[in-house]
Amino acid sequence: MMRDAWVIAKKDLTIEFRTRSGILSALVFALLGLVIFYYAWDPTAVASIDLAPGVLWVVFTFSGLLGLNRSFAIEQSERAIDGLLASPASRSGIFLGKALANLVFVAVVQIVAIPALVLFYNFPIARIAIPLMGILLLAAIGLCAVGTLFSSMAVNTKLAELLLPMLALPFFVPIVIGAAQSTAKLLSGRPAIEAMPWLKLLLAFDLVFVLGCTLAYPFTIEE
Amino acid sequence: MWWRPLPMPDNAIYYHVAYGIGLSIYLLYGISLFVRRSRLRT
Amino acid sequence: MKTWVLSIAAALAVAGTVIRAIFFTPFEVVQGPAQKIFYLHAPAAWVAFLAFGLVAIASALYLWLRDERLDRFAESSAEVGVVFTTVVLITGPLWGKPIWGTYWTWDARLTLTLFLWFIYVGYIVLRGAIDDHSMRARYSAVLGILGAFLIPFIHLSVYLFRTLHPMPIVLKPSAPSLPGEMLTTLLMSFLSFTLLYAAFLQARYRLAGERDVVEAAADAR
């Protein structure tokens, strides 16, 4: 199953690397988001450092949705998904491969977006770089698990990509709250122990929904 | 008497509005079920 | 005429409860007339949770047994649940304004109810966006189950959010400890609105069944 997942993830990432259309639009979207959010607040009333965690996680979620939308849309042309399902790869393997590719996608966007955040918002990255990576990974895993499942469902509906945000965003609520709050705690120099309840929440979310979505995916496929 | 109970707050308007809207929602939903079903039969 | 029994019983029970709540139940001294909103608000919240719980159970059973009736049941319960959630969300702020001093507060329970509404409106939109019966049933069953898993997470996150942020003491919802007469009215309201849920569910379930028959006949032609 893990080998199937790896092959599928490699296939998706190769397509993404060759075309670069999805990743570029997500990157530009993330940068634009960072800039626009800066102008949405009065800088004399709210310090940019106070905005940074919220902006980071909102941009993270919405640029993630861009990538998730493409994940199964690329399988729609010439019914490539049928070929995938007919292949000996297990259903769970297909799901995990897709989710893994999305995880890499989200990570690449963040690798560009976080330096931009450091630059634009005067974000003191050095102090919290390592715990922030941990939060990012936990948040990205949950986001990709839920997002990949709903992306696979949304492409088969009449509303297609319009449906994904409506289905997925309520599920991203605990991720965004947990990630933004733990980032804010770390940023304000509070002891790391105060961020622990939020990190536990993220970890529990990941465990439940990676397992739940992997088990649920085979049910969404025509028998 | 130096002590007297506080006057009851005068907030009946919220109570009337809440009952008005809440009960109309149930009524309208009931009617919509009825209408949808009779439309299906024609 | 048998089909109308439940609807008529529910209508009579709700009418009786509302008349009792309005004319024969005294005002609460501290909260005043606005306290009577509780007789509408609390049962609606209970029914909403009941309805969405039954959606999750019916969804799980559907994936196991693949019986179309379970899918229709989940569809009906979700729609009726959204109606009751809408009532919760409208009556809650109308009670909050005179008692808490503000229509909206990011109180844990209020926020959770709002997200419940979003999840199940999404559920209804998802159903509307798929024509194929089997696919619609499977997709919505998956969403119905995952939605139930999500609820504790949302509750926990908004609860942690609230407790980690000190809130003014006036915003704390007071647990109502009611004297006898009011308690009787409240219990009656729980019973009669649960009956109303059952009546709506029955009517909506019949509608779904008849719609499927009409659609099957149209497909056969």
Tab-separated table of N, CA, C and O in Angstrom, chain B residues 5-23 25-27 29-34 36-38 40-41, chain C residues 4 18 21-22 27 29-34 36-37 39-40 44 79-80 83-84 87 90 94 97-98 103 193 200 204 206-207 210-211:
chain	number	residue	atom	x	y	z
B	5	PRO	N	-37.457	44.713	45.555
B	5	PRO	CA	-36.907	43.891	44.467
B	5	PRO	C	-36.624	44.753	43.246
B	5	PRO	O	-37.285	45.762	43.018
B	6	LEU	N	-35.633	44.321	42.487
B	6	LEU	CA	-35.321	45.013	41.234
B	6	LEU	C	-36.516	44.913	40.296
B	6	LEU	O	-37.210	43.899	40.283
B	7	PRO	N	-36.787	45.963	39.531
B	7	PRO	CA	-37.879	45.849	38.561
B	7	PRO	C	-37.540	44.803	37.515
B	7	PRO	O	-36.374	44.630	37.146
B	8	MET	N	-38.550	44.104	37.059
B	8	MET	CA	-38.316	43.087	36.040
B	8	MET	C	-37.868	43.762	34.742
B	8	MET	O	-38.438	44.770	34.347
B	9	PRO	N	-36.813	43.254	34.109
B	9	PRO	CA	-36.352	43.910	32.887
B	9	PRO	C	-37.450	43.939	31.816
B	9	PRO	O	-38.219	42.977	31.682
B	10	ASP	N	-37.512	45.045	31.097
B	10	ASP	CA	-38.553	45.196	30.082
B	10	ASP	C	-37.982	44.761	28.741
B	10	ASP	O	-37.456	45.577	27.985
B	11	ASN	N	-38.034	43.453	28.462
B	11	ASN	CA	-37.435	42.970	27.221
B	11	ASN	C	-38.411	42.079	26.452
B	11	ASN	O	-38.001	41.185	25.723
B	12	ALA	N	-39.698	42.353	26.614
B	12	ALA	CA	-40.703	41.508	25.975
B	12	ALA	C	-40.586	41.518	24.454
B	12	ALA	O	-40.943	40.537	23.796
B	13	ILE	N	-40.048	42.590	23.912
B	13	ILE	CA	-39.962	42.701	22.447
B	13	ILE	C	-39.129	41.557	21.868
B	13	ILE	O	-39.491	40.963	20.833
B	14	TYR	N	-38.017	41.195	22.557
B	14	TYR	CA	-37.169	40.107	22.053
B	14	TYR	C	-37.928	38.782	22.074
B	14	TYR	O	-37.811	37.961	21.177
B	15	TYR	N	-38.694	38.609	23.153
B	15	TYR	CA	-39.490	37.386	23.304
B	15	TYR	C	-40.533	37.290	22.194
B	15	TYR	O	-40.685	36.245	21.542
B	16	HIS	N	-41.192	38.411	21.892
B	16	HIS	CA	-42.198	38.373	20.828
B	16	HIS	C	-41.568	38.099	19.463
B	16	HIS	O	-42.064	37.297	18.679
B	17	VAL	N	-40.448	38.784	19.196
B	17	VAL	CA	-39.787	38.585	17.899
B	17	VAL	C	-39.310	37.137	17.764
B	17	VAL	O	-39.499	36.492	16.731
B	18	ALA	N	-38.694	36.607	18.847
B	18	ALA	CA	-38.170	35.234	18.784
B	18	ALA	C	-39.292	34.228	18.531
B	18	ALA	O	-39.157	33.324	17.701
B	19	TYR	N	-40.414	34.372	19.231
B	19	TYR	CA	-41.529	33.452	19.010
B	19	TYR	C	-42.088	33.627	17.604
B	19	TYR	O	-42.414	32.638	16.931
B	20	GLY	N	-42.193	34.890	17.173
B	20	GLY	CA	-42.716	35.159	15.825
B	20	GLY	C	-41.871	34.484	14.760
B	20	GLY	O	-42.383	33.721	13.934
B	21	ILE	N	-40.559	34.713	14.811
B	21	ILE	CA	-39.689	34.153	13.759
B	21	ILE	C	-39.586	32.636	13.911
B	21	ILE	O	-39.757	31.889	12.949
B	22	GLY	N	-39.313	32.174	15.139
B	22	GLY	CA	-39.095	30.742	15.353
B	22	GLY	C	-40.290	29.916	14.912
B	22	GLY	O	-40.156	28.960	14.136
B	23	LEU	N	-41.486	30.301	15.377
B	23	LEU	CA	-42.664	29.508	15.025
B	23	LEU	C	-42.995	29.633	13.544
B	23	LEU	O	-43.459	28.670	12.929
B	25	ILE	N	-40.843	29.821	11.156
B	25	ILE	CA	-39.937	28.925	10.418
B	25	ILE	C	-40.516	27.514	10.394
B	25	ILE	O	-40.585	26.869	9.345
B	26	TYR	N	-40.968	27.040	11.548
B	26	TYR	CA	-41.559	25.698	11.591
B	26	TYR	C	-42.792	25.619	10.683
B	26	TYR	O	-42.970	24.655	9.928
B	27	LEU	N	-43.617	26.666	10.753
B	27	LEU	CA	-44.843	26.669	9.954
B	27	LEU	C	-44.507	26.647	8.465
B	27	LEU	O	-45.053	25.842	7.695
B	29	TYR	N	-41.786	25.648	7.036
B	29	TYR	CA	-41.195	24.380	6.618
B	29	TYR	C	-42.272	23.319	6.445
B	29	TYR	O	-42.254	22.557	5.468
B	30	GLY	N	-43.239	23.304	7.380
B	30	GLY	CA	-44.352	22.363	7.248
B	30	GLY	C	-45.107	22.582	5.952
B	30	GLY	O	-45.399	21.634	5.214
B	31	ILE	N	-45.388	23.862	5.643
B	31	ILE	CA	-46.104	24.164	4.399
B	31	ILE	C	-45.272	23.746	3.198
B	31	ILE	O	-45.783	23.180	2.233
B	32	SER	N	-43.943	23.994	3.267
B	32	SER	CA	-43.092	23.655	2.117
B	32	SER	C	-43.097	22.151	1.868
B	32	SER	O	-43.114	21.704	0.718
B	33	LEU	N	-43.116	21.359	2.946
B	33	LEU	CA	-43.188	19.902	2.770
B	33	LEU	C	-44.481	19.525	2.063
B	33	LEU	O	-44.494	18.708	1.137
B	34	PHE	N	-45.566	20.150	2.497
B	34	PHE	CA	-46.872	19.863	1.916
B	34	PHE	C	-46.894	20.240	0.434
B	34	PHE	O	-47.320	19.456	-0.418
B	36	ARG	N	-44.343	20.720	-1.652
B	36	ARG	CA	-43.446	19.909	-2.471
B	36	ARG	C	-44.078	18.555	-2.800
B	36	ARG	O	-43.907	18.041	-3.895
B	37	ARG	N	-44.811	18.025	-1.828
B	37	ARG	CA	-45.401	16.702	-2.041
B	37	ARG	C	-46.561	16.786	-3.027
B	37	ARG	O	-46.696	15.941	-3.912
B	38	SER	N	-47.394	17.826	-2.887
B	38	SER	CA	-48.530	17.897	-3.821
B	38	SER	C	-48.055	18.232	-5.224
B	38	SER	O	-48.661	17.817	-6.206
B	40	LEU	N	-45.319	17.130	-6.496
B	40	LEU	CA	-44.763	15.877	-7.017
B	40	LEU	C	-45.856	15.004	-7.616
B	40	LEU	O	-45.624	14.243	-8.552
B	41	ARG	N	-47.070	15.124	-7.059
B	41	ARG	CA	-48.144	14.228	-7.480
B	41	ARG	C	-48.828	14.683	-8.746
B	41	ARG	O	-49.586	13.922	-9.341
C	4	TRP	N	-51.658	11.108	8.619
C	4	TRP	CA	-51.716	12.434	9.226
C	4	TRP	C	-51.652	12.400	10.740
C	4	TRP	O	-51.545	13.453	11.368
C	18	VAL	N	-46.986	26.045	23.309
C	18	VAL	CA	-46.773	27.475	23.078
C	18	VAL	C	-47.814	28.289	23.852
C	18	VAL	O	-47.485	29.297	24.487
C	21	ALA	N	-46.794	28.226	27.372
C	21	ALA	CA	-45.596	29.041	27.603
C	21	ALA	C	-45.950	30.525	27.599
C	21	ALA	O	-45.436	31.302	28.402
C	22	ILE	N	-46.846	30.925	26.696
C	22	ILE	CA	-47.140	32.353	26.573
C	22	ILE	C	-48.086	32.824	27.682
C	22	ILE	O	-47.835	33.841	28.335
C	27	PHE	N	-43.512	34.999	34.289
C	27	PHE	CA	-42.221	35.539	33.863
C	27	PHE	C	-41.179	35.214	34.917
C	27	PHE	O	-41.462	35.220	36.105
C	29	VAL	N	-38.108	36.253	37.205
C	29	VAL	CA	-37.919	37.579	37.799
C	29	VAL	C	-36.666	38.273	37.285
C	29	VAL	O	-36.683	39.457	36.955
C	30	VAL	N	-35.558	37.523	37.180
C	30	VAL	CA	-34.291	38.175	36.848
C	30	VAL	C	-34.200	38.483	35.354
C	30	VAL	O	-33.826	39.579	34.945
C	31	GLN	N	-34.567	37.489	34.524
C	31	GLN	CA	-34.388	37.672	33.084
C	31	GLN	C	-35.589	38.319	32.415
C	31	GLN	O	-35.479	38.806	31.289
C	32	GLY	N	-36.736	38.298	33.076
C	32	GLY	CA	-37.919	38.923	32.504
C	32	GLY	C	-38.503	38.094	31.383
C	32	GLY	O	-38.215	36.902	31.252
C	33	PRO	N	-39.330	38.713	30.530
C	33	PRO	CA	-40.023	37.970	29.472
C	33	PRO	C	-39.078	37.236	28.528
C	33	PRO	O	-39.431	36.179	28.004
C	34	ALA	N	-37.869	37.780	28.332
C	34	ALA	CA	-36.957	37.156	27.367
C	34	ALA	C	-36.631	35.721	27.746
C	34	ALA	O	-36.266	34.918	26.890
C	36	LYS	N	-38.554	33.435	28.340
C	36	LYS	CA	-39.466	32.496	27.675
C	36	LYS	C	-38.944	32.006	26.330
C	36	LYS	O	-39.433	31.019	25.791
C	37	ILE	N	-37.950	32.708	25.778
C	37	ILE	CA	-37.341	32.248	24.519
C	37	ILE	C	-36.756	30.852	24.711
C	37	ILE	O	-36.700	30.059	23.773
C	39	TYR	N	-37.989	28.273	25.978
C	39	TYR	CA	-38.905	27.176	25.658
C	39	TYR	C	-38.894	26.848	24.169
C	39	TYR	O	-39.349	25.783	23.755
C	40	LEU	N	-38.396	27.767	23.365
C	40	LEU	CA	-38.279	27.529	21.935
C	40	LEU	C	-36.845	27.097	21.591
C	40	LEU	O	-36.622	26.235	20.747
C	44	ALA	N	-35.130	23.140	20.455
C	44	ALA	CA	-34.614	23.146	19.079
C	44	ALA	C	-33.167	22.672	19.056
C	44	ALA	O	-32.764	21.908	18.172
C	79	GLU	N	-32.078	17.519	6.621
C	79	GLU	CA	-32.814	18.733	6.250
C	79	GLU	C	-33.623	19.262	7.431
C	79	GLU	O	-33.596	20.462	7.735
C	80	VAL	N	-34.323	18.366	8.127
C	80	VAL	CA	-35.106	18.798	9.285
C	80	VAL	C	-34.171	19.354	10.360
C	80	VAL	O	-34.472	20.369	11.005
C	83	VAL	N	-33.324	22.896	9.680
C	83	VAL	CA	-34.424	23.799	10.038
C	83	VAL	C	-34.377	24.110	11.538
C	83	VAL	O	-34.447	25.274	11.956
C	84	PHE	N	-34.208	23.077	12.361
C	84	PHE	CA	-34.160	23.308	13.809
C	84	PHE	C	-32.916	24.102	14.206
C	84	PHE	O	-32.977	24.954	15.090
C	87	VAL	N	-33.528	27.708	13.717
C	87	VAL	CA	-34.293	28.283	14.829
C	87	VAL	C	-33.380	28.538	16.029
C	87	VAL	O	-33.466	29.587	16.676
C	90	ILE	N	-31.365	31.663	15.420
C	90	ILE	CA	-32.106	32.928	15.438
C	90	ILE	C	-32.582	33.263	16.852
C	90	ILE	O	-32.462	34.399	17.309
C	94	LEU	N	-31.391	36.400	19.947
C	94	LEU	CA	-32.491	37.231	20.444
C	94	LEU	C	-32.619	37.122	21.965
C	94	LEU	O	-33.096	38.038	22.619
C	97	LYS	N	-29.187	39.149	23.355
C	97	LYS	CA	-29.157	40.619	23.360
C	97	LYS	C	-29.645	41.200	24.686
C	97	LYS	O	-28.911	41.962	25.326
C	98	PRO	N	-30.839	40.851	25.169
C	98	PRO	CA	-31.245	41.434	26.454
C	98	PRO	C	-30.503	40.855	27.661
C	98	PRO	O	-30.331	41.551	28.655
C	103	TYR	N	-25.893	40.573	20.699
C	103	TYR	CA	-26.541	39.520	19.920
C	103	TYR	C	-25.612	38.319	19.760
C	103	TYR	O	-26.002	37.187	19.954
C	193	PHE	N	-41.627	19.404	20.847
C	193	PHE	CA	-40.794	19.691	19.672
C	193	PHE	C	-40.098	18.434	19.158
C	193	PHE	O	-39.804	18.333	17.963
C	200	PHE	N	-42.075	16.000	11.069
C	200	PHE	CA	-41.360	16.546	9.902
C	200	PHE	C	-40.574	15.443	9.212
C	200	PHE	O	-40.560	15.330	7.984
C	204	ARG	N	-40.987	14.280	5.445
C	204	ARG	CA	-39.865	14.472	4.529
C	204	ARG	C	-39.416	13.135	3.945
C	204	ARG	O	-39.037	13.052	2.776
C	206	ARG	N	-41.356	10.502	3.465
C	206	ARG	CA	-42.347	10.117	2.455
C	206	ARG	C	-42.100	10.851	1.149
C	206	ARG	O	-42.189	10.273	0.074
C	207	LEU	N	-41.802	12.153	1.296
C	207	LEU	CA	-41.535	12.962	0.102
C	207	LEU	C	-40.364	12.377	-0.676
C	207	LEU	O	-40.430	12.221	-1.901
C	210	GLU	N	-41.457	9.167	-2.470
C	210	GLU	CA	-42.298	9.420	-3.653
C	210	GLU	C	-41.483	10.039	-4.782
C	210	GLU	O	-41.677	9.706	-5.956
C	211	ARG	N	-40.533	10.913	-4.417
C	211	ARG	CA	-39.684	11.524	-5.439
C	211	ARG	C	-38.875	10.453	-6.151
C	211	ARG	O	-38.748	10.462	-7.376
